[in-house]
Short mmCIF file of the C-alpha atoms (twelve columns), coordinates in Angstrom:
data_MODEL
# 
_entry.id   MODEL 
# 
loop_
_atom_site.group_PDB 
_atom_site.id 
_atom_site.type_symbol 
_atom_site.label_atom_id 
_atom_site.label_alt_id 
_atom_site.label_comp_id 
_atom_site.label_asym_id 
_atom_site.label_seq_id 
_atom_site.Cartn_x 
_atom_site.Cartn_y 
_atom_site.Cartn_z 
_atom_site.pdbx_PDB_model_num 
ATOM 1   C CA . MET A 1   -47.627 -9.352  7.995   1 
ATOM 2   C CA . SER A 2   -44.048 -10.674 7.483   1 
ATOM 3   C CA . MET A 3   -41.600 -11.899 5.371   1 
ATOM 4   C CA . ALA A 4   -38.621 -13.737 5.941   1 
ATOM 5   C CA . PHE A 5   -36.299 -13.890 3.772   1 
ATOM 6   C CA . ARG A 6   -31.502 -14.452 3.529   1 
ATOM 7   C CA . LEU A 7   -29.138 -11.095 2.321   1 
ATOM 8   C CA . ASN A 8   -25.958 -12.256 1.489   1 
ATOM 9   C CA . VAL A 9   -22.812 -9.553  1.604   1 
ATOM 10  C CA . VAL A 10  -20.222 -11.031 -0.910  1 
ATOM 11  C CA . GLU A 11  -17.348 -8.139  -0.476  1 
ATOM 12  C CA . ALA A 12  -14.629 -8.190  -3.571  1 
ATOM 13  C CA . LYS A 13  -11.598 -8.470  -2.672  1 
ATOM 14  C CA . ALA A 14  -8.343  -9.486  -4.673  1 
ATOM 15  C CA . ILE A 15  -5.749  -11.899 -4.384  1 
ATOM 16  C CA . ILE A 16  -2.615  -11.966 -6.197  1 
ATOM 17  C CA . LEU A 17  -1.978  -16.111 -7.438  1 
ATOM 18  C CA . GLY A 18  1.416   -17.543 -5.393  1 
ATOM 19  C CA . PRO A 19  3.643   -17.172 -2.188  1 
ATOM 20  C CA . THR A 20  3.167   -13.576 -0.569  1 
ATOM 21  C CA . ASP A 21  7.504   -13.484 -0.875  1 
ATOM 22  C CA . LEU A 22  8.388   -14.427 -4.568  1 
ATOM 23  C CA . TYR A 23  12.361  -14.545 -4.746  1 
ATOM 24  C CA . VAL A 24  13.545  -14.159 -8.674  1 
ATOM 25  C CA . LYS A 25  16.784  -14.909 -10.263 1 
ATOM 26  C CA . MET A 26  18.138  -11.541 -12.051 1 
ATOM 27  C CA . GLY A 27  18.002  -11.328 -15.960 1 
ATOM 28  C CA . SER A 28  14.607  -13.634 -15.064 1 
ATOM 29  C CA . ILE A 29  10.649  -12.702 -16.465 1 
ATOM 30  C CA . VAL A 30  7.910   -12.282 -12.982 1 
ATOM 31  C CA . THR A 31  4.637   -11.761 -13.158 1 
ATOM 32  C CA . LEU A 32  2.080   -11.479 -10.690 1 
ATOM 33  C CA . THR A 33  -1.333  -11.896 -11.715 1 
ATOM 34  C CA . CYS A 34  -4.678  -10.304 -9.243  1 
ATOM 35  C CA . ILE A 35  -7.326  -11.746 -9.285  1 
ATOM 36  C CA . ILE A 36  -11.223 -10.280 -8.475  1 
ATOM 37  C CA . SER A 37  -13.646 -12.903 -8.353  1 
ATOM 38  C CA . GLN A 38  -16.515 -11.811 -6.692  1 
ATOM 39  C CA . GLY A 39  -18.345 -8.273  -6.927  1 
ATOM 40  C CA . PRO A 40  -20.192 -6.262  -8.254  1 
ATOM 41  C CA . HIS A 41  -20.304 -7.191  -12.416 1 
ATOM 42  C CA . ASP A 42  -19.023 -3.965  -12.879 1 
ATOM 43  C CA . LEU A 43  -15.602 -4.735  -11.337 1 
ATOM 44  C CA . GLY A 44  -13.587 -1.093  -12.798 1 
ATOM 45  C CA . THR A 45  -10.129 -1.914  -13.039 1 
ATOM 46  C CA . ILE A 46  -7.259  -2.937  -11.597 1 
ATOM 47  C CA . TYR A 47  -4.493  -0.684  -10.405 1 
ATOM 48  C CA . TRP A 48  -0.731  -2.093  -9.704  1 
ATOM 49  C CA . TYR A 49  1.727   0.074   -7.286  1 
ATOM 50  C CA . ARG A 50  5.531   -0.243  -5.823  1 
ATOM 51  C CA . GLY A 51  5.447   1.034   -3.385  1 
ATOM 52  C CA . SER A 52  3.792   4.093   -3.158  1 
ATOM 53  C CA . ASN A 53  4.385   4.742   -6.860  1 
ATOM 54  C CA . LEU A 54  1.819   4.030   -9.312  1 
ATOM 55  C CA . VAL A 55  3.226   1.278   -12.346 1 
ATOM 56  C CA . GLN A 56  2.826   2.922   -15.471 1 
ATOM 57  C CA . PRO A 57  3.746   0.371   -18.895 1 
ATOM 58  C CA . VAL A 58  4.588   2.463   -21.691 1 
ATOM 59  C CA . GLU A 59  1.323   2.064   -23.972 1 
ATOM 60  C CA . LEU A 60  3.068   1.911   -28.297 1 
ATOM 61  C CA . HIS A 61  1.073   2.279   -30.674 1 
ATOM 62  C CA . PRO A 62  1.591   -1.410  -32.473 1 
ATOM 63  C CA . ASN A 63  3.851   0.143   -35.867 1 
ATOM 64  C CA . ASP A 64  5.806   2.283   -33.265 1 
ATOM 65  C CA . PRO A 65  9.509   0.503   -34.227 1 
ATOM 66  C CA . SER A 66  10.335  1.037   -31.105 1 
ATOM 67  C CA . LEU A 67  8.244   -1.660  -30.408 1 
ATOM 68  C CA . ALA A 68  11.682  -4.238  -32.098 1 
ATOM 69  C CA . TYR A 69  13.443  -3.330  -28.475 1 
ATOM 70  C CA . PRO A 70  9.929   -4.012  -25.753 1 
ATOM 71  C CA . HIS A 71  9.925   -2.363  -22.813 1 
ATOM 72  C CA . ARG A 72  10.342  -4.574  -19.641 1 
ATOM 73  C CA . ILE A 73  7.210   -3.411  -17.928 1 
ATOM 74  C CA . SER A 74  3.304   -4.415  -18.851 1 
ATOM 75  C CA . VAL A 75  -0.043  -5.118  -17.803 1 
ATOM 76  C CA . GLU A 76  -2.607  -6.888  -19.141 1 
ATOM 77  C CA . LEU A 77  -6.326  -6.561  -17.853 1 
ATOM 78  C CA . LYS A 78  -9.040  -9.189  -19.023 1 
ATOM 79  C CA . TRP A 79  -12.222 -9.988  -17.988 1 
ATOM 80  C CA . THR A 80  -13.777 -13.676 -18.226 1 
ATOM 81  C CA . GLU A 81  -15.298 -14.821 -15.370 1 
ATOM 82  C CA . ALA A 82  -13.435 -13.065 -13.307 1 
ATOM 83  C CA . LEU A 83  -11.313 -9.674  -13.899 1 
ATOM 84  C CA . THR A 84  -7.515  -10.630 -13.760 1 
ATOM 85  C CA . SER A 85  -4.097  -8.554  -14.158 1 
ATOM 86  C CA . ARG A 86  -1.213  -9.652  -14.812 1 
ATOM 87  C CA . LEU A 87  1.716   -7.399  -14.059 1 
ATOM 88  C CA . LYS A 88  4.994   -8.523  -16.281 1 
ATOM 89  C CA . ILE A 89  9.061   -7.832  -15.775 1 
ATOM 90  C CA . LEU A 90  11.320  -8.313  -18.357 1 
ATOM 91  C CA . ASP A 91  14.303  -9.617  -16.976 1 
ATOM 92  C CA . ALA A 92  14.604  -8.318  -13.797 1 
ATOM 93  C CA . LYS A 93  16.487  -5.856  -12.002 1 
ATOM 94  C CA . LEU A 94  18.202  -5.543  -8.713  1 
ATOM 95  C CA . SER A 95  16.310  -1.999  -8.584  1 
ATOM 96  C CA . ASP A 96  12.873  -3.917  -9.364  1 
ATOM 97  C CA . SER A 97  12.661  -5.581  -5.544  1 
ATOM 98  C CA . GLY A 98  9.772   -3.989  -3.365  1 
ATOM 99  C CA . ASN A 99  5.902   -4.301  -2.423  1 
ATOM 100 C CA . TYR A 100 3.740   -4.754  -5.243  1 
ATOM 101 C CA . THR A 101 0.661   -3.979  -4.776  1 
ATOM 102 C CA . CYS A 102 -1.797  -4.523  -6.740  1 
ATOM 103 C CA . LEU A 103 -5.354  -2.405  -5.621  1 
ATOM 104 C CA . PRO A 104 -8.745  -2.757  -7.529  1 
ATOM 105 C CA . THR A 105 -10.966 0.092   -7.728  1 
ATOM 106 C CA . SER A 106 -13.550 -1.806  -5.915  1 
ATOM 107 C CA . ALA A 107 -12.160 -3.647  -3.683  1 
ATOM 108 C CA . GLU A 108 -9.612  -4.485  -1.288  1 
ATOM 109 C CA . GLY A 109 -5.869  -4.702  -1.978  1 
ATOM 110 C CA . THR A 110 -3.644  -6.738  -1.256  1 
ATOM 111 C CA . SER A 111 0.326   -6.781  -1.642  1 
ATOM 112 C CA . VAL A 112 3.719   -9.434  -2.462  1 
ATOM 113 C CA . MET A 113 7.184   -9.310  -1.528  1 
ATOM 114 C CA . VAL A 114 9.339   -9.163  -4.786  1 
ATOM 115 C CA . HIS A 115 13.635  -10.053 -3.738  1 
ATOM 116 C CA . VAL A 116 15.243  -10.216 -7.003  1 
ATOM 117 C CA . ILE A 117 18.481  -12.116 -5.997  1 
ATOM 118 C CA . ASN A 118 21.685  -12.597 -7.593  1 
# 
């Protein structure tokens, strides 16, 4: 007796929208969007790295008076039909140039090179 079946293996992989080399003017806003649309239902979370350093935005309480002066770097994580993470850098500086990696806990990561120019 035998039974035929088909097994499809789907490997979760992150994708950063846009070009792999991103050129932005100094002082502008940089937005990197990382999406994982395939994989297990619980896709975990997404971490952002610049080079080998973890990008850690400062989390503030809504009543914090320093909200009048927003921090330059923020990360937004959202689940719809896919897991989406947005890294936003306000007022880009030359020192923000570098290799940015979107690294999910449950998928293969991907990178983009950001060049801040005068």
